[in-house]
Amino acid sequence: MRKNIVAGNWKMNKNLQEGIALAKELNEALAADKPNCDVVICTPFIHLASVTPIVDKAVIGVGAENCADKVSGAYTGEVSAEMVASTGAEYVILGHSERRAYYHETVEILEEKVKLALANNLKPIFCIGEVLEEREANKQNEVVAAQLASVFSLSAEDFSKIILAYEPVWAIGTGKTATAEQAQEIHAFIRSLIAEKYGKEVADNTSILYGGSCKPSNAKELFANPDVDGGLIGGAALKVADFKGIIDAFK
């Protein structure tokens, strides 16, 4: 059975002390009121080694927001998948639209990152999605199909370890949200591509998260769709009340 997941992406927010405080507060909130889905927080690299020991692993998974496409070596400023795993983190976000746009991450680079993450027993949360011009030109299906090439080279066994996150780039931090119908339509399309490539069973077991201005006020409607298995949450993940409000959409 595929899992319902709410994952937080802190992005470049919170210094170390603030991050530890946020993780502790979330841990206490979820200890008092157990979630009905898997919960993951993906933090900046500097937080990982401090946050993983203070959260209850049975309730909150911890992940990084990125990793390098190289194993190790003279790559100043980069952080390898092995380094991420050594902190106790279990997840890593790969292919986020901000990485694709600002740091020019290609299908090939992301394919390397995915393979290295899996080799270090990290679970990739792999992001796909179109920008506004592509949506307005009705090209969203071909865009996400092309982006899936980074993970469609995997064996069925390895692909089954991937969590997908569909992000309409035009709805990230803009206050715009895809309607529940738009979200369901493209999630169903993504699942159909997986079924074509790997078969219905793998497709049925793949969690596909929605990322794009998901809030406590719209989470329930979005998550009610049969092919929307949770959310990858940006801004709302930085406040425990908001993040928990989204987690509670599964109650």
CSV table of C-alpha atoms in Angstrom, one decimal:
chain,number,residue,atom,x,y,z
A,1,MET,CA,0.0,0.0,0.0
A,2,ARG,CA,1.3,3.5,-0.8
A,3,LYS,CA,1.9,5.8,2.0
A,4,ASN,CA,0.3,9.2,2.7
A,5,ILE,CA,3.2,11.6,3.4
A,6,VAL,CA,3.4,15.3,4.5
A,7,ALA,CA,7.0,16.5,4.0
A,8,GLY,CA,8.3,20.0,4.9
A,9,ASN,CA,10.9,21.8,2.9
A,10,TRP,CA,12.5,24.4,5.0
A,11,LYS,CA,14.5,25.9,2.1
A,12,MET,CA,17.1,28.5,3.1
A,13,ASN,CA,15.4,29.4,6.4
A,14,LYS,CA,16.1,29.1,10.1
A,15,ASN,CA,19.5,29.4,11.7
A,16,LEU,CA,20.7,26.3,13.6
A,17,GLN,CA,19.2,27.3,17.0
A,18,GLU,CA,15.8,28.3,15.3
A,19,GLY,CA,15.8,25.0,13.4
A,20,ILE,CA,16.4,22.9,16.5
A,21,ALA,CA,13.6,24.8,18.3
A,22,LEU,CA,11.2,24.2,15.4
A,23,ALA,CA,12.0,20.5,15.3
A,24,LYS,CA,11.5,20.2,19.0
A,25,GLU,CA,8.2,22.0,18.9
A,26,LEU,CA,7.0,19.8,16.1
A,27,ASN,CA,8.1,16.7,17.8
A,28,GLU,CA,6.2,17.7,21.0
A,29,ALA,CA,3.0,18.6,19.0
A,30,LEU,CA,3.0,15.2,17.2
A,31,ALA,CA,3.9,13.2,20.4
A,32,ALA,CA,0.7,14.7,21.9
A,33,ASP,CA,-1.4,14.1,18.9
A,34,LYS,CA,-0.1,11.2,16.7
A,35,PRO,CA,-0.3,11.9,12.9
A,36,ASN,CA,-2.3,9.7,10.5
A,37,CYS,CA,0.4,9.9,7.8
A,38,ASP,CA,4.2,9.8,7.5
A,39,VAL,CA,5.8,13.1,8.4
A,40,VAL,CA,9.2,14.3,7.0
A,41,ILE,CA,11.1,17.5,7.6
A,42,CYS,CA,13.8,18.4,5.1
A,43,THR,CA,16.2,20.9,6.5
A,44,PRO,CA,19.3,22.8,5.4
A,45,PHE,CA,22.5,20.7,5.7
A,46,ILE,CA,23.7,22.4,8.8
A,47,HIS,CA,20.7,21.3,10.8
A,48,LEU,CA,20.7,17.6,10.0
A,49,ALA,CA,23.1,16.2,12.6
A,50,SER,CA,21.5,18.2,15.3
A,51,VAL,CA,17.8,17.6,14.4
A,52,THR,CA,18.0,13.8,13.8
A,53,PRO,CA,18.7,12.9,17.4
A,54,ILE,CA,15.9,15.1,18.9
A,55,VAL,CA,12.9,13.9,16.9
A,56,ASP,CA,11.1,10.6,17.4
A,57,LYS,CA,12.1,8.6,14.4
A,58,ALA,CA,8.8,6.6,14.6
A,59,VAL,CA,6.9,9.8,14.0
A,60,ILE,CA,9.2,12.2,12.1
A,61,GLY,CA,11.6,11.4,9.3
A,62,VAL,CA,14.4,13.8,8.5
A,63,GLY,CA,15.9,14.6,5.1
A,64,ALA,CA,18.2,17.0,3.3
A,65,GLU,CA,17.1,19.4,0.6
A,66,ASN,CA,19.7,18.3,-1.9
A,67,CYS,CA,22.9,16.3,-2.4
A,68,ALA,CA,25.8,16.3,-4.8
A,69,ASP,CA,26.0,14.4,-8.0
A,70,LYS,CA,29.5,13.1,-7.1
A,71,VAL,CA,30.7,10.5,-4.6
A,72,SER,CA,33.4,12.6,-2.9
A,73,GLY,CA,36.5,14.7,-3.8
A,74,ALA,CA,37.5,18.2,-4.7
A,75,TYR,CA,34.0,19.8,-4.9
A,76,THR,CA,34.3,22.7,-2.5
A,77,GLY,CA,31.0,23.5,-0.9
A,78,GLU,CA,29.2,20.3,-2.0
A,79,VAL,CA,27.6,17.8,0.3
A,80,SER,CA,27.5,14.1,-0.7
A,81,ALA,CA,24.7,11.6,-0.3
A,82,GLU,CA,27.0,9.6,2.0
A,83,MET,CA,27.5,12.7,4.2
A,84,VAL,CA,23.7,13.2,4.4
A,85,ALA,CA,23.2,9.6,5.4
A,86,SER,CA,25.9,9.8,8.0
A,87,THR,CA,23.8,12.3,10.0
A,88,GLY,CA,21.0,9.8,10.4
A,89,ALA,CA,18.8,11.5,7.8
A,90,GLU,CA,16.7,9.1,5.7
A,91,TYR,CA,15.4,11.3,2.9
A,92,VAL,CA,16.6,13.8,0.3
A,93,ILE,CA,14.7,16.2,-1.9
A,94,LEU,CA,16.0,16.1,-5.5
A,95,GLY,CA,15.1,18.0,-8.6
A,96,HIS,CA,13.2,20.8,-6.8
A,97,SER,CA,12.2,23.5,-9.3
A,98,GLU,CA,14.4,26.0,-7.5
A,99,ARG,CA,17.4,23.8,-8.1
A,100,ARG,CA,16.5,23.3,-11.7
A,101,ALA,CA,15.9,27.0,-12.3
A,102,TYR,CA,18.7,28.6,-10.3
A,103,TYR,CA,21.4,26.0,-10.4
A,104,HIS,CA,20.7,24.5,-13.9
A,105,GLU,CA,20.2,20.9,-12.8
A,106,THR,CA,19.6,18.7,-15.8
A,107,VAL,CA,18.0,15.4,-16.3
A,108,GLU,CA,21.5,13.8,-16.4
A,109,ILE,CA,22.7,15.5,-13.2
A,110,LEU,CA,19.6,14.5,-11.4
A,111,GLU,CA,19.9,10.9,-12.6
A,112,GLU,CA,23.3,10.8,-10.9
A,113,LYS,CA,22.0,12.3,-7.7
A,114,VAL,CA,19.1,9.8,-7.5
A,115,LYS,CA,21.5,6.9,-8.0
A,116,LEU,CA,23.9,8.1,-5.3
A,117,ALA,CA,21.0,8.8,-2.9
A,118,LEU,CA,19.7,5.2,-3.4
A,119,ALA,CA,23.2,3.8,-3.0
A,120,ASN,CA,23.4,5.4,0.4
A,121,ASN,CA,19.9,4.2,1.4
A,122,LEU,CA,18.3,7.6,1.2
A,123,LYS,CA,14.7,7.9,0.0
A,124,PRO,CA,14.5,10.5,-2.8
A,125,ILE,CA,11.6,12.9,-2.9
A,126,PHE,CA,11.9,13.6,-6.6
A,127,CYS,CA,10.2,16.8,-7.8
A,128,ILE,CA,8.7,17.4,-11.2
A,129,GLY,CA,6.5,20.2,-12.6
A,130,GLU,CA,5.9,22.9,-15.1
A,131,VAL,CA,6.4,26.7,-15.1
A,132,LEU,CA,3.5,29.1,-15.9
A,133,GLU,CA,4.3,29.5,-19.7
A,134,GLU,CA,4.3,25.7,-20.1
A,135,ARG,CA,1.0,25.4,-18.3
A,136,GLU,CA,-0.5,28.2,-20.4
A,137,ALA,CA,0.7,26.4,-23.5
A,138,ASN,CA,-0.9,23.2,-22.2
A,139,LYS,CA,2.5,21.5,-22.2
A,140,GLN,CA,2.5,20.3,-18.6
A,141,ASN,CA,2.2,16.6,-19.5
A,142,GLU,CA,5.2,16.6,-21.8
A,143,VAL,CA,7.2,18.6,-19.3
A,144,VAL,CA,6.7,16.1,-16.5
A,145,ALA,CA,7.2,13.1,-18.8
A,146,ALA,CA,10.6,14.5,-19.8
A,147,GLN,CA,11.6,15.2,-16.2
A,148,LEU,CA,10.7,11.7,-15.2
A,149,ALA,CA,13.6,10.4,-17.4
A,150,SER,CA,15.9,11.0,-14.4
A,151,VAL,CA,14.2,8.2,-12.5
A,152,PHE,CA,12.8,6.1,-15.4
A,153,SER,CA,16.2,4.6,-16.0
A,154,LEU,CA,16.0,2.8,-12.6
A,155,SER,CA,15.1,-0.8,-12.2
A,156,ALA,CA,11.5,-1.4,-10.9
A,157,GLU,CA,13.0,-2.4,-7.5
A,158,ASP,CA,14.9,0.9,-7.2
A,159,PHE,CA,12.0,3.0,-8.6
A,160,SER,CA,9.8,1.6,-5.9
A,161,LYS,CA,11.9,3.5,-3.4
A,162,ILE,CA,11.2,6.9,-5.0
A,163,ILE,CA,8.6,9.4,-3.7
A,164,LEU,CA,7.4,11.8,-6.4
A,165,ALA,CA,6.4,15.4,-5.8
A,166,TYR,CA,4.4,17.2,-8.4
A,167,GLU,CA,5.0,20.9,-8.2
A,168,PRO,CA,3.2,23.4,-10.4
A,169,VAL,CA,6.1,25.9,-10.4
A,170,TRP,CA,3.6,28.7,-11.0
A,171,ALA,CA,1.9,27.9,-7.7
A,172,ILE,CA,5.1,27.9,-5.4
A,173,GLY,CA,5.1,30.8,-3.1
A,174,THR,CA,2.7,32.8,-5.4
A,175,GLY,CA,-0.4,32.2,-3.4
A,176,LYS,CA,-1.9,30.5,-6.5
A,177,THR,CA,-2.8,26.9,-6.1
A,178,ALA,CA,-3.7,24.3,-8.7
A,179,THR,CA,-7.4,23.4,-8.2
A,180,ALA,CA,-8.1,20.1,-6.7
A,181,GLU,CA,-9.2,19.0,-10.2
A,182,GLN,CA,-6.0,20.2,-11.8
A,183,ALA,CA,-3.9,18.4,-9.2
A,184,GLN,CA,-5.8,15.1,-9.5
A,185,GLU,CA,-5.7,15.3,-13.4
A,186,ILE,CA,-1.9,15.6,-13.5
A,187,HIS,CA,-1.2,13.2,-10.6
A,188,ALA,CA,-3.4,10.6,-12.5
A,189,PHE,CA,-1.4,11.2,-15.6
A,190,ILE,CA,1.9,10.8,-13.8
A,191,ARG,CA,0.7,7.5,-12.3
A,192,SER,CA,-0.4,6.3,-15.8
A,193,LEU,CA,3.2,7.0,-17.0
A,194,ILE,CA,4.6,4.9,-14.1
A,195,ALA,CA,2.1,2.1,-15.0
A,196,GLU,CA,3.2,2.1,-18.6
A,197,LYS,CA,6.9,1.9,-17.6
A,198,TYR,CA,6.8,-0.4,-14.5
A,199,GLY,CA,3.3,-1.9,-14.4
A,200,LYS,CA,0.2,-1.2,-12.4
A,201,GLU,CA,1.4,-2.6,-9.1
A,202,VAL,CA,4.4,-0.3,-8.9
A,203,ALA,CA,2.3,2.6,-10.0
A,204,ASP,CA,-0.3,1.9,-7.4
A,205,ASN,CA,2.3,1.8,-4.7
A,206,THR,CA,4.1,5.1,-5.6
A,207,SER,CA,3.3,8.0,-3.4
A,208,ILE,CA,2.8,11.2,-5.4
A,209,LEU,CA,2.8,14.4,-3.3
A,210,TYR,CA,1.5,17.8,-4.3
A,211,GLY,CA,3.7,20.8,-3.8
A,212,GLY,CA,2.4,24.3,-4.5
A,213,SER,CA,1.0,26.7,-1.9
A,214,CYS,CA,-0.6,23.9,0.1
A,215,LYS,CA,-2.1,25.3,3.3
A,216,PRO,CA,-4.3,24.0,6.2
A,217,SER,CA,-7.3,25.7,4.4
A,218,ASN,CA,-6.9,23.7,1.1
A,219,ALA,CA,-5.0,20.5,2.2
A,220,LYS,CA,-8.1,18.4,2.9
A,221,GLU,CA,-9.6,19.1,-0.5
A,222,LEU,CA,-6.3,18.4,-2.3
A,223,PHE,CA,-5.6,15.3,-0.3
A,224,ALA,CA,-9.1,13.9,-0.9
A,225,ASN,CA,-8.1,13.2,-4.5
A,226,PRO,CA,-7.4,9.5,-5.2
A,227,ASP,CA,-4.0,10.2,-6.8
A,228,VAL,CA,-2.8,12.9,-4.3
A,229,ASP,CA,-0.9,11.1,-1.5
A,230,GLY,CA,0.1,14.1,0.5
A,231,GLY,CA,2.1,17.3,0.2
A,232,LEU,CA,5.6,18.8,-0.1
A,233,ILE,CA,5.2,21.9,2.0
A,234,GLY,CA,7.3,25.0,1.8
A,235,GLY,CA,6.4,28.2,3.8
A,236,ALA,CA,3.7,26.5,5.9
A,237,ALA,CA,6.3,24.0,7.2
A,238,LEU,CA,8.1,26.8,9.1
A,239,LYS,CA,5.2,27.2,11.6
A,240,VAL,CA,4.2,24.2,13.6
A,241,ALA,CA,0.5,25.2,13.8
A,242,ASP,CA,0.3,25.5,10.0
A,243,PHE,CA,2.3,22.4,9.3
A,244,LYS,CA,0.3,20.4,11.8
A,245,GLY,CA,-2.9,21.8,10.2
A,246,ILE,CA,-1.9,20.2,6.9
A,247,ILE,CA,-0.8,16.9,8.6
A,248,ASP,CA,-4.3,16.8,10.3
A,249,ALA,CA,-6.0,16.9,6.8
A,250,PHE,CA,-5.4,13.1,6.9
A,251,LYS,CA,-7.5,12.7,10.1
